[in-house]
Every structure is written in structure tokens, then in C-alpha cells.
Amino acid sequence: MSATRVLVLNSGSSSVKYQLLDMRDSSRLAAGLVERIGEETSRLRHTPLASGGETRESLGPVADHEAALKAVAEELSRDGLGLDSPELAAIGHRVVHGGRTFTEPTVIDDTVLAEIERLIPLAPLHNPANLTGIRTARALRPDLPQVAVFDTAFHTTMPESAARYAIDVATADEHRIRRYGFHGTSHAYVSRATARLLGKAPEDVNVIVLHLGNGASASAVRGGTCVDTSMGLTPLEGLVMGTRSGDIDPAVIFHLARVGGMSIDEIDTLLNKKSGLIGLCGDNDMREIRRRIDAGDEEAKLAFDIYIHRLKKYIGAYYAVLGRVDAIAFTAGVGENASEVREAAVAGLETLGLAVDGALNAVRGDEPRLVSPADARVKVAVVPTDEELEIATQAYALVKK
Ligand code: ADP
């Protein structure tokens, strides 16, 4: 029997998320998470989906990523899904930054590892953790193909006019400063799923994808190819997010340093961790913000309005970039669940052919669906993202014999 399973690993600085999929039918065999690696209070949660078993949780110190992956391997073995199985075809790794080098998923060898390492200055928090995950997995199964799937890859098709900042070219080139974009795996998956929902080929469809999770980004996708996206050199640019400011006058940073006496690290923390919705109203969960608005909370209402205002600006901007828009797709935690965000984001845009149908928009579900009126010129879609499936699909396509 040929190998059809793919293990997807998403290694963060103190966590490892994983899913084991069977690519014959894209089914999920197991999924889990190791959190707080390196602390006394580490936790592993493992759900054996194939057998329909209960989620198992184990607490206690997990020293490092190697220990974490070994613990994951043991849990999988208990379900007869061990990493030593001949049915395992590949391990797919989410890698945050592929720079301009990696435009496609790539089978990992020493040269690829060295290049991901060279890109660390562009993603100092993420790439080192991703590398640790890859090295550990390679040590466990040296014979198995390991595939890197990059968050930036889908955006490498952006034209220079969208990818470059209007700053001194020599300085930009020396420091590799340009707009890379992130969440690319999700934007790729959702733009294709949206075309499918419309019954068309991706080449024939122009889509604005709004990935609204705790991190959030928008992209303009023309005929399956990304032509613009809202995140830039780092994930800080663009939409208002859970804890990030998104777009801001860069001079705010000079002002905070010169007049506010803040250090660069303090400003970094302020804009990445203490801004966005949490900075504006103290909450970053849209459910809680909704509850507060319903209770008459003005601060939460203003945070929501600022979030929507920015979102609307990007819809307008990407409408102009694309010229013709066939659909707007909402995805991720907020995009898939918060009907009030979808409604507010397109409110007043009827002249652009955009509207939601109140009844359709209120329906909850896990399947891709249209929430615009039947005769709408531009379709509004809710398309649940599935980054793990996309990583597994891309990895499997590279290694299957
Ligand atoms: P990330 O992967 O960026 O951590 P997710 O895509 O899981 O984020 O989205 C998380 C966010 O989704 C939460 O912070 C919350 O604001 C929002 N969210 C999740 N469920 C709901 C819901 N039922 N209604 C409204 N918002 C929701």
C-alpha cells in the first residue's frame, strides 16, 4: 500500500500544533497541541479523531521541542498512527518567512534549511521556532521527506508596484525591506475554495479575501494570483487586529521615542501586543466586544467602528486594484463567525454591487456558503479556512509517487 498520510506541524516558540491527515480522502486522523514548552506547566492535548476517541490531556514539564515531538509521536503510536508507520508519506511544516526565495512549497534539504536560517532577521520570532520543529522532525525520521510550506509564498506574485515601499531603493534592498505578506496558505486555500463555490475555475475569478482572526489580513487575488495583500515586511501592517495596530503613520514611532521616551522594544510591544482591539477597548475577542456593545458600552462600540472602518477602506482599495470583483470571502475566527462584522463591512457599498442578505448572513455553519442576495453582482462568501489541509495537500503533491 502506498503512503498516504501527512503529518502537519506548526511549531511556535513555545508550542507545537499538529494534525495527521490521510490524503486519500483528506480526512483527519488525529490532531493536537503541545503548549508552554520549556515551562513546568506544559500541556499536551491529543484527539484521536480516526477512532472517535476522547481528547487526552497530559500535564507536566516538556523541556523542549524535541521532547514535545517525542511526546506527540508517543500519543500517535497509542492510536496505531506512529511516526514509524510506512503509511506516513511526509511531514509538512508551516514556515512563516520564505522571503523572495521560496515561491512554492519546498522539500527540505540542508540548503533549504540554511536559507530559512538566513531569513531569520525578517521573522526573528517565527523562523527559529519553525527551524527547531524541522530539525527535530528530521532527527526522528531522517528518511522521510519533510516539506516546508511558507506563509509568504502565495504573495510572491505581487507586482513590484504593490510589493515595494516608497523609500530609498538602496536602503530597502540592503535590508531586504519590501512587502512580503503573511497568511498566504489561508489566502490561497480560501481564494480557490471561493472559485469552487461560484462553480468557476480560479483563473476566471477575482476575489478579495478577508482573513479575520486574531491576526488579520486582506488580499486581492486576480485569476488565482495574489496581486496585493495588507500585511507587509511584518504582520503588523494593514487591518486593525486583535492586538496589532495595523496601518499607522510611521512618525508615531519617532514621536513615541523622542517625546514619549519609549525604547524601540517598548514601541514594538505596544504596536504588536497592546494595540488593535485590545488597545482600544481592553478586549480582543469579538464575542466579548459584541456582548459589551449590546450592553451599551461606548468604548467597545468605538473599537468595533474603527475595526470596520479600516476593513471597509481595504475592500474599497482592493476593489480599485482588481477593477472587477466577483466575490468577497470572509474567513478565520471573526470572518467565519461574526455576522455583524460581515454586515457592517459591506454596509453602504450597494453601488459597488455589494450587500449581504440578513437571513443568509445569520445562518451558522462549517461549509463554504454565499451570504449575499441571489441577484448580487458581487457575491459575499463565508469560506472556512483550513491551513492544515492546504499544507498537507501541498506537501503530498510534492512527494507522492
Ligand atoms: P488566530 O488563528 O489568528 O489565533 P482565529 O482565526 O482562531 O485566530 O480567530 C480567533 C478570533 O476569532 C477570536 O479572538 C475571536 O475574536 C473570534 N471568534 C471566534 N469565535 C467567534 C464567534 N463565535 N463569534 C465572533 N468572533 C469569534
mmCIF file of C-alpha atoms in Angstrom, residues 20-272:
data_model
loop_
_atom_site.group_PDB
_atom_site.id
_atom_site.type_symbol
_atom_site.label_atom_id
_atom_site.label_comp_id
_atom_site.label_asym_id
_atom_site.label_seq_id
_atom_site.Cartn_x
_atom_site.Cartn_y
_atom_site.Cartn_z
ATOM 1 C CA LEU A 20 -2.276 13.903 10.900
ATOM 2 C CA LEU A 21 -4.257 13.657 7.658
ATOM 3 C CA ASP A 22 -4.978 10.862 5.232
ATOM 4 C CA MET A 23 -4.756 12.326 1.744
ATOM 5 C CA ARG A 24 -6.902 9.634 0.133
ATOM 6 C CA ASP A 25 -9.951 11.488 1.403
ATOM 7 C CA SER A 26 -8.369 14.475 3.213
ATOM 8 C CA SER A 27 -9.680 13.053 6.481
ATOM 9 C CA ARG A 28 -8.138 13.963 9.825
ATOM 10 C CA LEU A 29 -6.796 11.020 11.804
ATOM 11 C CA ALA A 30 -5.506 12.928 14.815
ATOM 12 C CA ALA A 31 -4.928 16.485 15.991
ATOM 13 C CA GLY A 32 -3.375 18.130 18.981
ATOM 14 C CA LEU A 33 -1.283 20.760 20.609
ATOM 15 C CA VAL A 34 1.665 20.967 22.998
ATOM 16 C CA GLU A 35 1.691 24.265 24.862
ATOM 17 C CA ARG A 36 4.061 26.085 27.218
ATOM 18 C CA ILE A 37 7.096 24.093 26.085
ATOM 19 C CA GLY A 38 10.056 24.792 28.372
ATOM 20 C CA GLU A 39 7.872 25.571 31.381
ATOM 21 C CA GLU A 40 6.899 23.450 34.368
ATOM 22 C CA THR A 41 3.257 23.590 33.355
ATOM 23 C CA SER A 42 3.433 22.254 29.794
ATOM 24 C CA ARG A 43 0.283 20.645 28.450
ATOM 25 C CA LEU A 44 -0.352 18.178 25.649
ATOM 26 C CA ARG A 45 -3.849 17.752 24.243
ATOM 27 C CA HIS A 46 -4.331 14.968 21.734
ATOM 28 C CA THR A 47 -7.535 13.992 19.953
ATOM 29 C CA PRO A 48 -7.598 10.619 18.163
ATOM 30 C CA LEU A 49 -10.111 11.641 15.505
ATOM 31 C CA ALA A 50 -9.895 8.446 13.436
ATOM 32 C CA SER A 51 -11.098 6.266 16.302
ATOM 33 C CA GLY A 52 -13.526 8.876 17.586
ATOM 34 C CA GLY A 53 -11.828 8.641 20.974
ATOM 35 C CA GLU A 54 -11.861 11.210 23.744
ATOM 36 C CA THR A 55 -9.285 14.014 23.869
ATOM 37 C CA ARG A 56 -6.389 13.003 26.117
ATOM 38 C CA GLU A 57 -4.604 15.634 28.151
ATOM 39 C CA SER A 58 -1.264 15.269 29.885
ATOM 40 C CA LEU A 59 0.320 17.904 32.101
ATOM 41 C CA GLY A 60 3.873 18.242 33.309
ATOM 42 C CA PRO A 61 7.152 19.693 32.101
ATOM 43 C CA VAL A 62 8.066 19.287 28.414
ATOM 44 C CA ALA A 63 11.635 20.586 28.240
ATOM 45 C CA ASP A 64 11.992 21.472 24.568
ATOM 46 C CA HIS A 65 10.699 20.880 21.051
ATOM 47 C CA GLU A 66 12.438 17.520 20.838
ATOM 48 C CA ALA A 67 10.655 16.319 23.964
ATOM 49 C CA ALA A 68 7.396 17.775 22.622
ATOM 50 C CA LEU A 69 7.651 15.938 19.322
ATOM 51 C CA LYS A 70 8.578 12.705 21.051
ATOM 52 C CA ALA A 71 5.502 13.062 23.267
ATOM 53 C CA VAL A 72 3.372 13.662 20.158
ATOM 54 C CA ALA A 73 4.914 10.597 18.492
ATOM 55 C CA GLU A 74 4.033 8.506 21.564
ATOM 56 C CA GLU A 75 0.432 9.706 21.559
ATOM 57 C CA LEU A 76 0.139 8.871 17.857
ATOM 58 C CA SER A 77 1.636 5.426 18.494
ATOM 59 C CA ARG A 78 -1.018 4.712 21.111
ATOM 60 C CA ASP A 79 -3.588 5.057 18.317
ATOM 61 C CA GLY A 80 -1.571 2.917 15.928
ATOM 62 C CA LEU A 81 -0.594 6.031 13.942
ATOM 63 C CA GLY A 82 3.083 6.237 14.945
ATOM 64 C CA LEU A 83 5.670 8.231 13.036
ATOM 65 C CA ASP A 84 7.428 4.970 12.143
ATOM 66 C CA SER A 85 4.423 3.883 10.068
ATOM 67 C CA PRO A 86 5.160 3.123 6.398
ATOM 68 C CA GLU A 87 1.908 4.881 5.605
ATOM 69 C CA LEU A 88 3.410 8.253 6.538
ATOM 70 C CA ALA A 89 4.344 9.972 3.239
ATOM 71 C CA ALA A 90 5.715 13.279 4.507
ATOM 72 C CA ILE A 91 5.828 15.835 7.268
ATOM 73 C CA GLY A 92 4.603 19.271 6.193
ATOM 74 C CA HIS A 93 5.959 22.218 8.156
ATOM 75 C CA ARG A 94 4.422 25.645 8.318
ATOM 76 C CA VAL A 95 7.256 28.126 7.857
ATOM 77 C CA VAL A 96 6.399 31.778 8.355
ATOM 78 C CA HIS A 97 9.005 33.561 6.240
ATOM 79 C CA GLY A 98 10.258 32.382 2.874
ATOM 80 C CA GLY A 99 11.483 35.811 1.751
ATOM 81 C CA ARG A 100 11.741 36.166 -2.026
ATOM 82 C CA THR A 101 13.457 32.792 -2.302
ATOM 83 C CA PHE A 102 10.611 30.399 -1.674
ATOM 84 C CA THR A 103 7.728 30.926 -4.046
ATOM 85 C CA GLU A 104 6.445 27.356 -3.676
ATOM 86 C CA PRO A 105 6.360 24.536 -1.151
ATOM 87 C CA THR A 106 9.805 23.005 -1.000
ATOM 88 C CA VAL A 107 11.263 19.652 0.000
ATOM 89 C CA ILE A 108 13.715 20.381 2.806
ATOM 90 C CA ASP A 109 17.418 19.622 2.490
ATOM 91 C CA ASP A 110 20.460 21.249 4.098
ATOM 92 C CA THR A 111 20.496 24.092 1.561
ATOM 93 C CA VAL A 112 16.839 24.872 2.232
ATOM 94 C CA LEU A 113 17.476 24.824 5.988
ATOM 95 C CA ALA A 114 20.358 27.256 5.574
ATOM 96 C CA GLU A 115 18.183 29.616 3.540
ATOM 97 C CA ILE A 116 15.352 29.556 6.108
ATOM 98 C CA GLU A 117 18.029 30.377 8.665
ATOM 99 C CA ARG A 118 19.305 33.273 6.536
ATOM 100 C CA LEU A 119 15.781 34.689 6.602
ATOM 101 C CA ILE A 120 15.650 34.790 10.438
ATOM 102 C CA PRO A 121 16.242 38.577 10.603
ATOM 103 C CA LEU A 122 12.960 39.003 8.682
ATOM 104 C CA ALA A 123 10.992 36.821 11.137
ATOM 105 C CA PRO A 124 13.043 36.698 14.342
ATOM 106 C CA LEU A 125 10.257 35.180 16.433
ATOM 107 C CA HIS A 126 8.887 32.641 13.973
ATOM 108 C CA ASN A 127 11.581 31.202 11.709
ATOM 109 C CA PRO A 128 13.810 29.948 14.574
ATOM 110 C CA ALA A 129 10.853 28.054 16.079
ATOM 111 C CA ASN A 130 9.919 26.640 12.656
ATOM 112 C CA LEU A 131 13.533 25.534 12.170
ATOM 113 C CA THR A 132 13.608 23.800 15.528
ATOM 114 C CA GLY A 133 10.489 21.870 14.562
ATOM 115 C CA ILE A 134 12.013 20.840 11.230
ATOM 116 C CA ARG A 135 15.332 19.758 12.757
ATOM 117 C CA THR A 136 13.606 17.727 15.442
ATOM 118 C CA ALA A 137 11.306 16.009 12.949
ATOM 119 C CA ARG A 138 14.234 15.238 10.646
ATOM 120 C CA ALA A 139 16.135 13.655 13.516
ATOM 121 C CA LEU A 140 13.129 11.448 14.319
ATOM 122 C CA ARG A 141 12.565 10.329 10.711
ATOM 123 C CA PRO A 142 15.686 11.139 8.650
ATOM 124 C CA ASP A 143 14.428 9.047 5.734
ATOM 125 C CA LEU A 144 11.085 10.827 5.398
ATOM 126 C CA PRO A 145 10.519 13.801 3.052
ATOM 127 C CA GLN A 146 9.950 16.991 5.020
ATOM 128 C CA VAL A 147 8.243 19.809 3.150
ATOM 129 C CA ALA A 148 8.283 23.492 4.058
ATOM 130 C CA VAL A 149 5.111 25.430 3.204
ATOM 131 C CA PHE A 150 5.666 29.179 3.508
ATOM 132 C CA ASP A 151 3.196 31.806 4.749
ATOM 133 C CA THR A 152 4.725 34.274 2.330
ATOM 134 C CA ALA A 153 4.792 32.112 -0.824
ATOM 135 C CA PHE A 154 1.333 32.950 -2.195
ATOM 136 C CA HIS A 155 2.188 36.653 -2.111
ATOM 137 C CA THR A 156 5.433 36.422 -4.083
ATOM 138 C CA THR A 157 3.418 37.062 -7.266
ATOM 139 C CA MET A 158 2.625 40.614 -6.174
ATOM 140 C CA PRO A 159 3.825 43.153 -8.743
ATOM 141 C CA GLU A 160 6.690 45.418 -7.692
ATOM 142 C CA SER A 161 4.265 48.350 -7.591
ATOM 143 C CA ALA A 162 2.448 46.638 -4.698
ATOM 144 C CA ALA A 163 5.424 44.931 -3.053
ATOM 145 C CA ARG A 164 7.775 47.914 -2.769
ATOM 146 C CA TYR A 165 7.624 50.655 -0.195
ATOM 147 C CA ALA A 166 8.291 54.173 -1.489
ATOM 148 C CA ILE A 167 11.608 54.521 0.323
ATOM 149 C CA ASP A 168 15.202 54.841 -0.834
ATOM 150 C CA VAL A 169 15.841 51.871 -3.084
ATOM 151 C CA ALA A 170 19.413 51.181 -1.967
ATOM 152 C CA THR A 171 18.415 51.160 1.705
ATOM 153 C CA ALA A 172 15.418 48.943 1.008
ATOM 154 C CA ASP A 173 17.494 46.478 -0.992
ATOM 155 C CA GLU A 174 20.317 46.356 1.541
ATOM 156 C CA HIS A 175 17.928 45.376 4.326
ATOM 157 C CA ARG A 176 15.508 43.336 2.182
ATOM 158 C CA ILE A 177 12.720 45.751 3.066
ATOM 159 C CA ARG A 178 9.597 45.133 0.988
ATOM 160 C CA ARG A 179 6.055 43.904 1.458
ATOM 161 C CA TYR A 180 6.055 40.113 1.837
ATOM 162 C CA GLY A 181 2.578 39.444 3.246
ATOM 163 C CA PHE A 182 1.541 36.553 5.504
ATOM 164 C CA HIS A 183 -1.386 34.117 5.970
ATOM 165 C CA GLY A 184 -0.620 33.104 2.373
ATOM 166 C CA THR A 185 -1.629 29.476 2.867
ATOM 167 C CA SER A 186 -5.060 30.630 4.002
ATOM 168 C CA HIS A 187 -5.458 33.210 1.230
ATOM 169 C CA ALA A 188 -4.510 30.576 -1.367
ATOM 170 C CA TYR A 189 -6.911 27.989 0.044
ATOM 171 C CA VAL A 190 -9.827 30.390 0.509
ATOM 172 C CA SER A 191 -9.498 32.075 -2.892
ATOM 173 C CA ARG A 192 -9.607 28.679 -4.601
ATOM 174 C CA ALA A 193 -12.477 27.442 -2.426
ATOM 175 C CA THR A 194 -14.391 30.627 -3.279
ATOM 176 C CA ALA A 195 -13.973 29.979 -7.014
ATOM 177 C CA ARG A 196 -15.268 26.445 -6.436
ATOM 178 C CA LEU A 197 -18.259 27.816 -4.539
ATOM 179 C CA LEU A 198 -19.046 30.025 -7.549
ATOM 180 C CA GLY A 199 -18.719 26.995 -9.832
ATOM 181 C CA LYS A 200 -15.796 28.557 -11.688
ATOM 182 C CA ALA A 201 -12.101 27.927 -12.249
ATOM 183 C CA PRO A 202 -9.756 30.036 -10.082
ATOM 184 C CA GLU A 203 -8.328 31.577 -13.285
ATOM 185 C CA ASP A 204 -11.718 33.083 -14.064
ATOM 186 C CA VAL A 205 -12.407 34.683 -10.704
ATOM 187 C CA ASN A 206 -11.270 37.872 -8.934
ATOM 188 C CA VAL A 207 -11.630 37.669 -5.167
ATOM 189 C CA ILE A 208 -10.963 39.861 -2.165
ATOM 190 C CA VAL A 209 -10.108 37.531 0.735
ATOM 191 C CA LEU A 210 -10.552 38.872 4.262
ATOM 192 C CA HIS A 211 -8.756 36.624 6.760
ATOM 193 C CA LEU A 212 -10.032 37.954 10.080
ATOM 194 C CA GLY A 213 -8.648 36.002 13.025
ATOM 195 C CA ASN A 214 -6.704 37.378 15.953
ATOM 196 C CA GLY A 215 -4.181 38.344 13.290
ATOM 197 C CA ALA A 216 -5.965 39.721 10.221
ATOM 198 C CA SER A 217 -5.104 40.396 6.608
ATOM 199 C CA ALA A 218 -6.785 41.138 3.296
ATOM 200 C CA SER A 219 -5.653 40.112 -0.156
ATOM 201 C CA ALA A 220 -6.606 40.924 -3.722
ATOM 202 C CA VAL A 221 -6.496 37.793 -5.876
ATOM 203 C CA ARG A 222 -6.842 38.118 -9.652
ATOM 204 C CA GLY A 223 -7.470 34.863 -11.506
ATOM 205 C CA GLY A 224 -5.873 32.790 -8.747
ATOM 206 C CA THR A 225 -2.824 35.041 -8.406
ATOM 207 C CA CYS A 226 -2.220 37.377 -5.482
ATOM 208 C CA VAL A 227 -1.768 40.991 -6.640
ATOM 209 C CA ASP A 228 -1.845 42.768 -3.272
ATOM 210 C CA THR A 229 -2.063 41.996 0.424
ATOM 211 C CA SER A 230 -2.355 44.093 3.545
ATOM 212 C CA MET A 231 0.465 42.721 5.710
ATOM 213 C CA GLY A 232 3.921 43.958 4.782
ATOM 214 C CA LEU A 233 7.504 43.458 5.908
ATOM 215 C CA THR A 234 5.967 42.021 9.062
ATOM 216 C CA PRO A 235 2.412 41.080 10.072
ATOM 217 C CA LEU A 236 1.981 44.500 11.715
ATOM 218 C CA GLU A 237 0.762 46.363 8.618
ATOM 219 C CA GLY A 238 -2.808 46.597 7.403
ATOM 220 C CA LEU A 239 -6.067 45.837 9.159
ATOM 221 C CA VAL A 240 -6.886 46.518 12.801
ATOM 222 C CA MET A 241 -6.212 43.190 14.548
ATOM 223 C CA GLY A 242 -6.759 41.620 17.971
ATOM 224 C CA THR A 243 -3.614 43.133 19.453
ATOM 225 C CA ARG A 244 -1.861 44.839 16.486
ATOM 226 C CA SER A 245 -2.465 48.391 15.321
ATOM 227 C CA GLY A 246 -2.282 47.680 11.592
ATOM 228 C CA ASP A 247 -1.606 50.774 9.452
ATOM 229 C CA ILE A 248 -0.212 53.709 11.362
ATOM 230 C CA ASP A 249 1.723 56.862 10.476
ATOM 231 C CA PRO A 250 5.356 55.691 10.878
ATOM 232 C CA ALA A 251 6.092 59.036 12.530
ATOM 233 C CA VAL A 252 4.053 57.883 15.549
ATOM 234 C CA ILE A 253 7.077 55.708 16.320
ATOM 235 C CA PHE A 254 9.520 58.647 16.144
ATOM 236 C CA HIS A 255 7.170 60.639 18.352
ATOM 237 C CA LEU A 256 6.872 57.899 20.972
ATOM 238 C CA ALA A 257 10.662 57.553 21.041
ATOM 239 C CA ARG A 258 11.559 61.252 21.061
ATOM 240 C CA VAL A 259 8.706 62.741 23.035
ATOM 241 C CA GLY A 260 7.427 59.687 24.916
ATOM 242 C CA GLY A 261 10.903 58.398 25.823
ATOM 243 C CA MET A 262 9.966 54.851 24.861
ATOM 244 C CA SER A 263 12.533 52.339 23.661
ATOM 245 C CA ILE A 264 12.232 50.578 20.301
ATOM 246 C CA ASP A 265 11.391 47.320 22.093
ATOM 247 C CA GLU A 266 8.674 49.022 24.121
ATOM 248 C CA ILE A 267 7.145 50.513 20.972
ATOM 249 C CA ASP A 268 7.365 47.126 19.254
ATOM 250 C CA THR A 269 5.425 45.563 22.142
ATOM 251 C CA LEU A 270 2.932 48.429 22.190
ATOM 252 C CA LEU A 271 2.081 48.125 18.485
ATOM 253 C CA ASN A 272 2.168 44.318 18.226
#
